[in-house]
Amino acid sequence: MAAAFPLSTAPPLPLCHSAAGISLAFRLGRSRRTRHDVHCALRLPAAAAGVTCGRTQRATAVAAAQGQAAAGEGIHDSAGEGSLRMVLLSTAVAVCGSFEFGTCVGYSAPAQAGIVSDIGLSNSEYGVFGSILTIGAMIGALTSGRLADTLGRKMTMRLAAIVGIFGWLTIYFAKGATMLYLGRVLLGYCTGVLSYVVPVFISEIAPKDLRGGLATSNQLFICSGCSAAYIIGALLSWRSLVLVGLLPCAFLLAGLLFIPESPRWLANIGKEKEFRASLQMLRGEKADISREATEIREYIESVHSLPTARIQDLFDSKNMYAVIVGVGLMVFQQLGGINALGFYTSYIFSSAGFSGKLGTTLIGIIQIPITLFGALLMDRSGRRALLLVSSSGTFVGCFLTGLSFYFKAQGLYTELVPTLALYGILAYYAAYSIGMGPVPWVIMSEIFSIDMKAIAGSLVTLVSWIGSFAISYSFSFLMDWNSAGTFFLFSAASLVTVLFVAMLVPETKGRTLEEIQESLKASA
């Protein structure tokens, strides 16, 4: 039944940071360091005028301390700029995986007409081609955490890129449905792995004041990949469109040669020398990493003193709260209907009497800038605020869309039906892009301890993909049952999401990953 509907632009599933936003965050962080240096200098006795506080020497006199602070700011500038460059480069390389994710999901929409014509697939067979991606993604999600912990974050991304290349080549040379399905499953596995490891890698390398915004770039580039596949797919044949998916894999493989491994993963496996070298590279050649390195090392030592993590440990009291938050956010992300609207946007618009092509184009135009806006707000307004605003907005969007179908079914206000559907769906996508799209993945990468991250992260990613399959598969049946009722159900789920976030989701803004763990332990 699902295949009877035309596929549209791909869903923005499981997040770049503007230069202005990064500059502002960096200046704020720098000002805090400077105030810390001055405060330390004021506390030193006169005899200790040459003692170092942080990285810059301070005299005991107030005027001298302030003067040295101003002079020392240049040192921090240099270190900060160095660290910022490497963190941004590492993030840029990682989000090539996010762009690949987007192209994998978005490929099926523009390729439908060409594949059906050239290969001779029926609509139901093409529906299998489109949805089988989620089967491969479930397998990828199950293995992603263990791979990332065993092989490392970089090697796992490298493996996913290689699998993605084989998937695209299989589709390119396909002569029948079997090869197409095989290629699509390989791409699904690639996206399942990348959907976990990319946000985890970014969260582990980013400074705490930039982590939210940089992690949100994951969603931004997923949206960009979807849009690129759809727009370029209108100009190229389905075989030529494969190149759009191959390029980010190639850039990811090449870029991984020039960036460091996650320092937290290196510390976790006991590679002390490589751990310090990686952290120094990320924070800048002149930066003092001793405090951060000590915090990371002490936290990991405390984790290693515990028994080896097992699946049943997910249900321990110390982990249960984080699991409920991580899984709950993914469940509500899917229950809000994102995959239904994503896969069937064109059909929804057409059913409401609005141009499907124009509607999907408008969504592509608004989605990327709004996701970028959300990235700029992530480390200023916080995760919880964005989730509350976003879920409230998706409630309004689905309610308006449901209202348009209700009016159509009842023969009321027929001239308003297309307008209500347009405003409702645009409002939904705008709200989703600012919060419910990126934030659950950011929080997932932050709330689990280093020993539980593989097991819990794989579970959360798997839940997301199972929800994706369930909602996209059942949408056609729901629409046959009651079009208006379907969207009212989605709006009700968004309303429950508001309550879930308000009652349970913690704020992680401005905290190190180790500080987040301490606060979660206190809440458990």
XYZ file of C-alpha atoms in Angstrom:
524
model
C 0.000 0.000 0.000
C 2.817 2.373 0.827
C 4.201 2.087 -2.660
C 0.990 3.354 -4.174
C 1.976 6.841 -3.137
C 4.626 8.782 -5.059
C 7.813 9.303 -3.125
C 8.808 12.888 -2.497
C 11.740 14.635 -0.944
C 13.433 12.494 1.651
C 12.838 13.021 5.339
C 15.274 15.133 7.321
C 16.119 12.417 9.831
C 18.550 12.210 12.225
C 22.026 18.491 11.737
C 27.184 24.337 9.559
C 27.772 26.856 12.118
C 28.043 30.427 10.760
C 31.273 32.343 11.185
C 29.476 35.007 13.165
C 27.982 32.494 15.555
C 31.306 30.748 16.093
C 33.097 34.036 16.588
C 30.576 35.122 19.213
C 30.833 31.842 21.105
C 34.615 31.987 20.975
C 34.716 35.558 22.283
C 32.435 34.645 25.149
C 34.635 31.681 26.054
C 37.744 33.847 25.783
C 36.317 36.522 28.048
C 35.605 33.900 30.700
C 39.228 32.703 30.541
C 40.503 36.232 30.881
C 38.330 36.917 33.941
C 39.607 33.664 35.412
C 43.236 34.764 34.910
C 42.590 38.123 36.570
C 40.813 36.464 39.481
C 43.715 34.073 39.975
C 46.217 36.929 39.896
C 44.290 38.845 42.562
C 44.460 35.865 44.889
C 48.236 35.418 44.646
C 50.494 36.831 47.387
C 53.060 39.434 46.488
C 55.876 36.948 46.822
C 54.299 34.774 44.174
C 54.226 37.409 41.461
C 55.899 35.055 39.019
C 53.606 32.074 39.657
C 51.528 30.918 36.679
C 47.719 30.917 36.857
C 46.339 28.927 33.911
C 48.896 29.677 31.204
C 49.832 33.350 31.715
C 51.910 34.784 34.552
C 50.275 37.460 36.671
C 51.583 39.973 39.193
C 49.707 40.559 42.460
C 48.826 44.165 41.862
C 45.388 44.748 40.280
C 46.678 47.060 37.556
C 49.487 44.702 36.670
C 47.072 41.757 36.596
C 44.734 43.568 34.231
C 47.592 44.587 31.981
C 48.942 41.080 31.858
C 45.432 39.778 31.160
C 45.186 42.015 28.126
C 48.613 40.901 26.976
C 47.819 37.263 27.685
C 44.654 37.518 25.637
C 46.770 37.425 22.529
C 48.191 34.089 23.597
C 44.718 32.678 24.148
C 43.672 34.151 20.805
C 46.407 32.273 19.051
C 45.622 29.022 20.818
C 41.924 29.508 20.364
C 42.210 30.196 16.653
C 44.363 27.121 16.200
C 41.949 24.943 18.076
C 38.986 26.444 16.273
C 40.509 25.707 12.884
C 41.153 22.058 13.687
C 37.780 21.547 15.366
C 36.032 23.109 12.374
C 38.074 21.045 9.926
C 37.313 17.860 11.835
C 33.612 18.739 11.967
C 33.604 19.571 8.245
C 35.094 16.180 7.438
C 32.643 14.347 9.716
C 29.583 16.047 8.231
C 30.551 14.720 4.822
C 29.066 11.597 6.366
C 25.918 13.544 7.220
C 25.689 14.819 3.631
C 26.105 11.219 2.455
C 23.274 10.229 4.799
C 21.063 12.863 3.186
C 21.863 11.813 -0.371
C 21.164 8.145 0.456
C 17.743 8.988 1.866
C 16.939 11.581 -0.789
C 17.976 9.544 -3.820
C 14.760 7.552 -4.171
C 12.490 10.530 -4.867
C 14.045 11.982 -8.054
C 15.217 8.568 -9.309
C 11.755 6.985 -9.302
C 10.636 7.811 -12.833
C 13.946 6.828 -14.425
C 14.345 3.534 -12.557
C 10.735 2.486 -13.138
C 11.122 3.267 -16.852
C 14.590 1.747 -17.429
C 14.461 -1.294 -15.148
C 10.726 -1.892 -15.462
C 9.860 -1.946 -11.760
C 6.248 -1.752 -10.681
C 5.188 0.877 -8.171
C 5.118 -1.730 -5.397
C 8.627 -2.944 -6.304
C 9.891 0.611 -6.273
C 8.246 1.096 -2.909
C 10.403 -1.775 -1.633
C 13.471 -0.085 -3.135
C 12.662 3.130 -1.311
C 11.854 1.609 2.077
C 14.457 -1.178 2.205
C 17.003 1.476 3.111
C 15.627 1.371 6.659
C 16.296 -2.382 6.921
C 19.983 -1.843 6.179
C 19.993 1.135 8.535
C 18.657 -1.022 11.388
C 21.538 -3.457 10.878
C 23.966 -0.547 10.772
C 22.499 0.912 13.951
C 22.883 -2.423 15.784
C 26.586 -2.642 14.924
C 27.533 1.048 14.974
C 28.253 1.399 18.687
C 30.425 -1.696 18.933
C 32.311 -0.763 15.771
C 32.947 2.770 17.028
C 34.250 1.476 20.364
C 36.391 -1.272 18.832
C 37.771 0.340 15.691
C 37.564 3.994 16.710
C 35.390 6.820 15.467
C 37.520 7.552 12.393
C 37.868 3.949 11.249
C 34.125 3.414 11.663
C 33.381 6.432 9.450
C 35.939 5.119 6.951
C 34.238 1.712 6.898
C 30.811 3.305 6.404
C 32.142 5.364 3.483
C 33.580 2.255 1.801
C 30.287 0.387 2.202
C 28.508 3.444 0.788
C 30.747 3.446 -2.292
C 29.976 -0.233 -2.947
C 26.279 0.516 -2.474
C 26.265 3.336 -4.999
C 28.281 1.341 -7.548
C 25.898 -1.594 -7.171
C 22.965 0.679 -7.985
C 24.838 2.285 -10.896
C 25.530 -1.086 -12.580
C 22.151 -2.623 -11.661
C 20.230 -4.363 -14.425
C 17.339 -5.610 -12.328
C 15.519 -5.318 -9.022
C 17.850 -7.632 -7.070
C 20.936 -5.470 -7.656
C 18.950 -2.353 -6.850
C 17.772 -3.843 -3.558
C 21.289 -4.980 -2.643
C 22.734 -1.548 -3.322
C 19.982 0.094 -1.312
C 20.592 -2.200 1.681
C 24.319 -1.356 1.579
C 23.448 2.341 1.556
C 21.108 1.731 4.467
C 23.901 0.095 6.452
C 26.125 3.082 5.645
C 23.530 5.566 6.897
C 22.761 3.503 10.002
C 26.407 3.605 11.063
C 26.903 7.262 10.156
C 23.747 8.337 11.990
C 25.412 7.214 15.237
C 29.130 7.845 14.809
C 29.045 11.350 13.275
C 27.236 13.147 16.146
C 29.222 11.142 18.724
C 32.551 12.109 17.116
C 31.595 15.787 16.912
C 30.433 15.898 20.521
C 33.687 14.306 21.700
C 36.007 16.734 19.903
C 34.110 20.018 20.331
C 34.666 22.533 23.156
C 31.653 22.622 25.446
C 30.677 26.178 24.411
C 30.487 25.173 20.737
C 29.389 21.568 21.015
C 25.665 22.093 20.484
C 26.046 24.283 17.421
C 28.657 22.069 15.828
C 26.653 18.931 16.515
C 23.632 20.561 14.890
C 25.635 20.775 11.660
C 24.917 17.050 11.397
C 21.238 17.745 10.747
C 22.054 20.730 8.533
C 24.115 18.602 6.177
C 21.573 15.789 6.180
C 19.031 18.343 4.972
C 21.568 19.670 2.458
C 22.204 16.166 1.118
C 18.479 15.532 0.717
C 17.999 18.843 -1.080
C 21.020 18.271 -3.327
C 19.759 14.843 -4.354
C 16.326 16.214 -5.150
C 17.461 19.326 -7.034
C 20.297 17.715 -8.998
C 18.118 14.680 -9.620
C 15.768 16.881 -11.629
C 18.645 17.562 -14.029
C 20.481 14.224 -14.209
C 19.528 10.644 -15.000
C 19.223 8.195 -12.099
C 22.551 6.584 -12.933
C 24.357 9.935 -13.122
C 22.784 10.962 -9.820
C 24.848 8.211 -8.185
C 27.830 10.579 -8.443
C 26.158 12.923 -5.950
C 26.309 10.103 -3.421
C 29.837 8.967 -4.294
C 31.439 12.393 -3.839
C 30.786 12.811 -0.078
C 32.115 9.282 0.498
C 35.317 10.214 -1.344
C 35.664 13.495 0.583
C 35.093 11.670 3.876
C 37.766 9.073 3.109
C 40.278 11.753 2.067
C 39.491 14.144 4.924
C 39.882 11.494 7.633
C 43.603 11.402 6.795
C 44.063 14.958 8.079
C 42.091 15.063 11.343
C 42.767 13.564 14.787
C 40.920 10.696 16.393
C 38.492 11.408 19.227
C 40.652 12.067 22.319
C 38.034 10.536 24.607
C 38.077 7.282 22.662
C 41.888 7.227 22.767
C 41.816 7.805 26.527
C 39.217 5.082 26.928
C 41.431 2.455 25.272
C 44.525 3.559 27.222
C 46.510 5.301 24.479
C 47.804 8.107 26.703
C 50.352 9.595 24.287
C 47.923 9.649 21.376
C 45.180 11.003 23.662
C 47.227 14.042 24.686
C 48.455 14.639 21.120
C 44.887 14.548 19.775
C 43.551 16.870 22.478
C 46.461 19.286 21.958
C 45.836 19.351 18.212
C 42.147 20.104 18.752
C 42.687 22.791 21.403
C 45.657 24.496 19.760
C 49.431 24.198 19.930
C 49.768 26.798 22.708
C 46.685 25.838 24.701
C 47.026 24.413 28.209
C 45.157 21.111 28.058
C 46.221 19.839 31.486
C 42.919 20.580 33.244
C 40.701 19.129 30.510
C 42.974 16.119 30.088
C 42.869 15.449 33.833
C 39.074 15.683 33.930
C 38.712 13.271 31.003
C 41.265 10.852 32.423
C 39.768 10.870 35.931
C 36.293 10.278 34.566
C 37.408 7.385 32.374
C 39.373 5.846 35.255
C 36.231 5.930 37.373
C 34.322 4.239 34.547
C 36.996 1.555 34.137
C 36.688 0.705 37.816
C 33.158 -0.539 37.082
C 32.322 -3.951 35.575
C 32.228 -4.248 31.762
C 29.017 -2.788 30.373
C 26.321 -5.264 29.341
C 22.945 -4.839 27.677
C 21.137 -5.436 30.965
C 23.068 -2.508 32.457
C 20.812 -0.237 30.412
C 18.131 -0.933 32.982
C 20.249 -0.092 36.032
C 19.055 2.916 37.985
C 22.203 4.883 37.148
C 21.605 4.478 33.389
C 17.824 4.237 33.189
C 17.205 7.983 33.210
C 19.532 8.618 30.252
C 18.021 5.671 28.349
C 14.477 6.964 28.913
C 15.481 10.422 27.669
C 17.410 9.160 24.621
C 14.871 6.559 23.522
C 11.912 8.805 24.369
C 13.159 11.643 22.197
C 13.632 9.310 19.235
C 10.193 7.768 19.706
C 8.493 11.159 19.847
C 10.561 12.405 16.899
C 9.051 9.613 14.801
C 5.536 9.719 16.294
C 5.386 13.357 15.274
C 5.161 12.099 11.681
C 8.388 13.349 10.121
C 8.863 10.309 7.893
C 5.254 10.339 6.779
C 5.521 13.973 5.728
C 9.010 13.456 4.331
C 8.279 10.509 2.043
C 4.782 11.618 1.018
C 5.015 15.397 0.950
C 4.136 15.664 -2.726
C 1.148 13.348 -2.290
C -0.088 15.313 0.754
C 0.096 18.601 -1.131
C -1.635 17.131 -4.181
C -4.394 15.596 -2.037
C -5.044 18.999 -0.493
C -5.252 20.655 -3.914
C -1.832 22.340 -3.859
C 1.027 21.842 -6.313
C 3.241 19.038 -4.999
C 6.296 20.256 -6.918
C 5.950 23.833 -5.676
C 5.302 22.658 -2.118
C 8.398 20.477 -1.935
C 10.486 23.266 -3.470
C 9.331 25.675 -0.769
C 10.230 23.125 1.905
C 13.725 22.777 0.441
C 14.129 26.564 0.513
C 13.152 27.062 4.162
C 14.636 23.939 5.713
C 18.361 24.692 5.456
C 18.362 28.313 6.746
C 16.070 27.402 9.639
C 18.300 24.471 10.617
C 21.256 26.874 10.529
C 19.329 29.298 12.728
C 18.722 26.483 15.190
C 22.457 25.715 15.220
C 23.196 29.315 16.191
C 20.669 29.120 19.030
C 21.750 25.700 20.298
C 24.462 26.975 22.642
C 22.639 30.176 23.545
C 19.025 29.274 24.270
C 19.762 25.646 25.159
C 18.491 22.246 24.071
C 15.304 22.170 26.147
C 14.037 25.540 24.908
C 14.508 24.512 21.267
C 12.734 21.208 21.864
C 9.784 22.913 23.556
C 9.413 25.511 20.803
C 9.882 22.888 18.091
C 7.371 20.356 19.419
C 4.837 23.143 19.960
C 5.366 24.196 16.347
C 4.971 20.673 14.969
C 1.731 20.402 16.948
C 0.407 23.550 15.258
C 1.618 22.438 11.819
C 0.010 18.987 11.999
C -3.186 20.414 13.459
C -3.532 22.915 10.587
C -2.854 20.172 8.031
C -5.413 17.893 9.676
C -7.901 20.755 9.703
C -7.437 21.249 5.951
C -8.272 17.590 5.270
C -11.234 17.765 7.647
C -12.636 20.765 5.767
C -12.080 18.945 2.476
C -13.899 15.815 3.694
C -16.812 17.862 5.007
C -16.984 20.163 1.982
C -16.356 23.243 4.168
C -14.258 26.280 3.261
C -12.944 24.506 0.172
C -11.005 27.589 -0.933
C -9.004 27.456 2.333
C -8.014 23.800 2.081
C -4.838 24.233 -0.075
C -3.716 27.294 1.920
C -4.166 25.562 5.267
C -2.251 22.519 4.030
C 0.601 24.709 2.739
C 0.895 26.768 5.932
C 0.562 23.672 8.102
C 3.267 21.660 6.376
C 5.651 24.632 6.100
C 5.109 25.396 9.789
C 5.780 21.737 10.608
C 9.053 21.632 8.683
C 10.213 24.972 10.080
C 9.518 23.850 13.649
C 11.023 20.390 13.135
C 14.210 21.774 11.591
C 14.922 24.072 14.520
C 14.621 21.488 17.278
C 13.078 18.038 16.946
C 15.287 17.239 13.954
C 18.768 18.018 15.324
C 18.437 18.166 19.116
C 17.606 14.487 19.871
C 20.816 13.472 18.084
C 22.828 16.092 19.961
C 21.452 14.942 23.321
C 21.988 11.283 22.382
C 25.687 12.017 21.833
C 25.962 13.805 25.206
C 24.033 11.911 27.884
C 25.542 8.415 27.842
C 28.709 7.548 29.753
C 31.715 6.419 27.752
C 31.259 2.773 28.798
C 27.541 2.736 27.896
C 27.755 4.882 24.766
C 28.136 1.952 22.361
C 25.234 -0.097 23.729
C 22.885 2.793 24.524
C 23.743 4.746 21.381
C 23.089 1.719 19.193
C 19.752 1.178 20.942
C 18.681 4.781 20.439
C 19.722 4.763 16.777
C 17.930 1.462 16.210
C 14.747 2.833 17.799
C 14.893 5.809 15.459
C 15.161 3.610 12.371
C 12.451 1.210 13.527
C 10.179 4.205 14.069
C 11.117 5.526 10.643
C 10.098 2.258 9.005
C 6.898 1.877 11.027
C 5.602 5.394 10.381
C 6.492 5.493 6.689
C 5.014 2.019 6.094
C 1.778 2.628 8.000
C 1.103 6.116 6.636
C -0.749 4.921 3.544
C -3.076 2.776 5.668
C -3.672 5.659 8.064
C -4.522 7.995 5.191
C -6.979 5.433 3.797
C -8.546 5.208 7.236
C -8.883 8.958 7.894
C -6.687 11.676 6.399
C -7.627 14.340 8.924
C -7.411 11.883 11.823
C -3.888 10.895 10.790
C -2.584 14.423 11.200
C -4.552 14.966 14.388
C -2.774 11.885 15.781
C 0.579 13.370 14.814
C -0.366 16.667 16.453
C -1.402 14.833 19.635
C 1.997 13.094 19.708
C 3.692 16.492 19.430
C 1.642 17.756 22.358
C 2.755 14.806 24.484
C 6.333 15.576 23.396
C 6.040 19.016 24.997
C 5.124 17.374 28.311
C 7.915 14.796 27.990
C 10.565 17.462 27.370
C 9.287 19.727 30.152
C 9.271 16.909 32.716
C 12.272 14.732 31.841
C 14.784 16.128 29.365
C 17.860 17.687 31.049
C 19.637 20.816 29.846
C 23.161 19.998 28.648
C 24.167 23.419 27.314
C 27.564 24.736 28.437
C 28.688 21.561 30.238
C 31.506 19.181 29.504
C 30.511 15.587 28.824
C 31.931 14.654 32.218
C 29.882 17.359 33.975
C 26.743 16.081 32.222
C 27.400 12.604 33.598
C 27.742 13.944 37.133
C 24.445 15.825 36.870
C 22.651 12.766 35.479
C 23.923 10.639 38.348
C 22.493 13.186 40.761
C 19.131 13.063 38.954
C 18.957 9.275 38.854
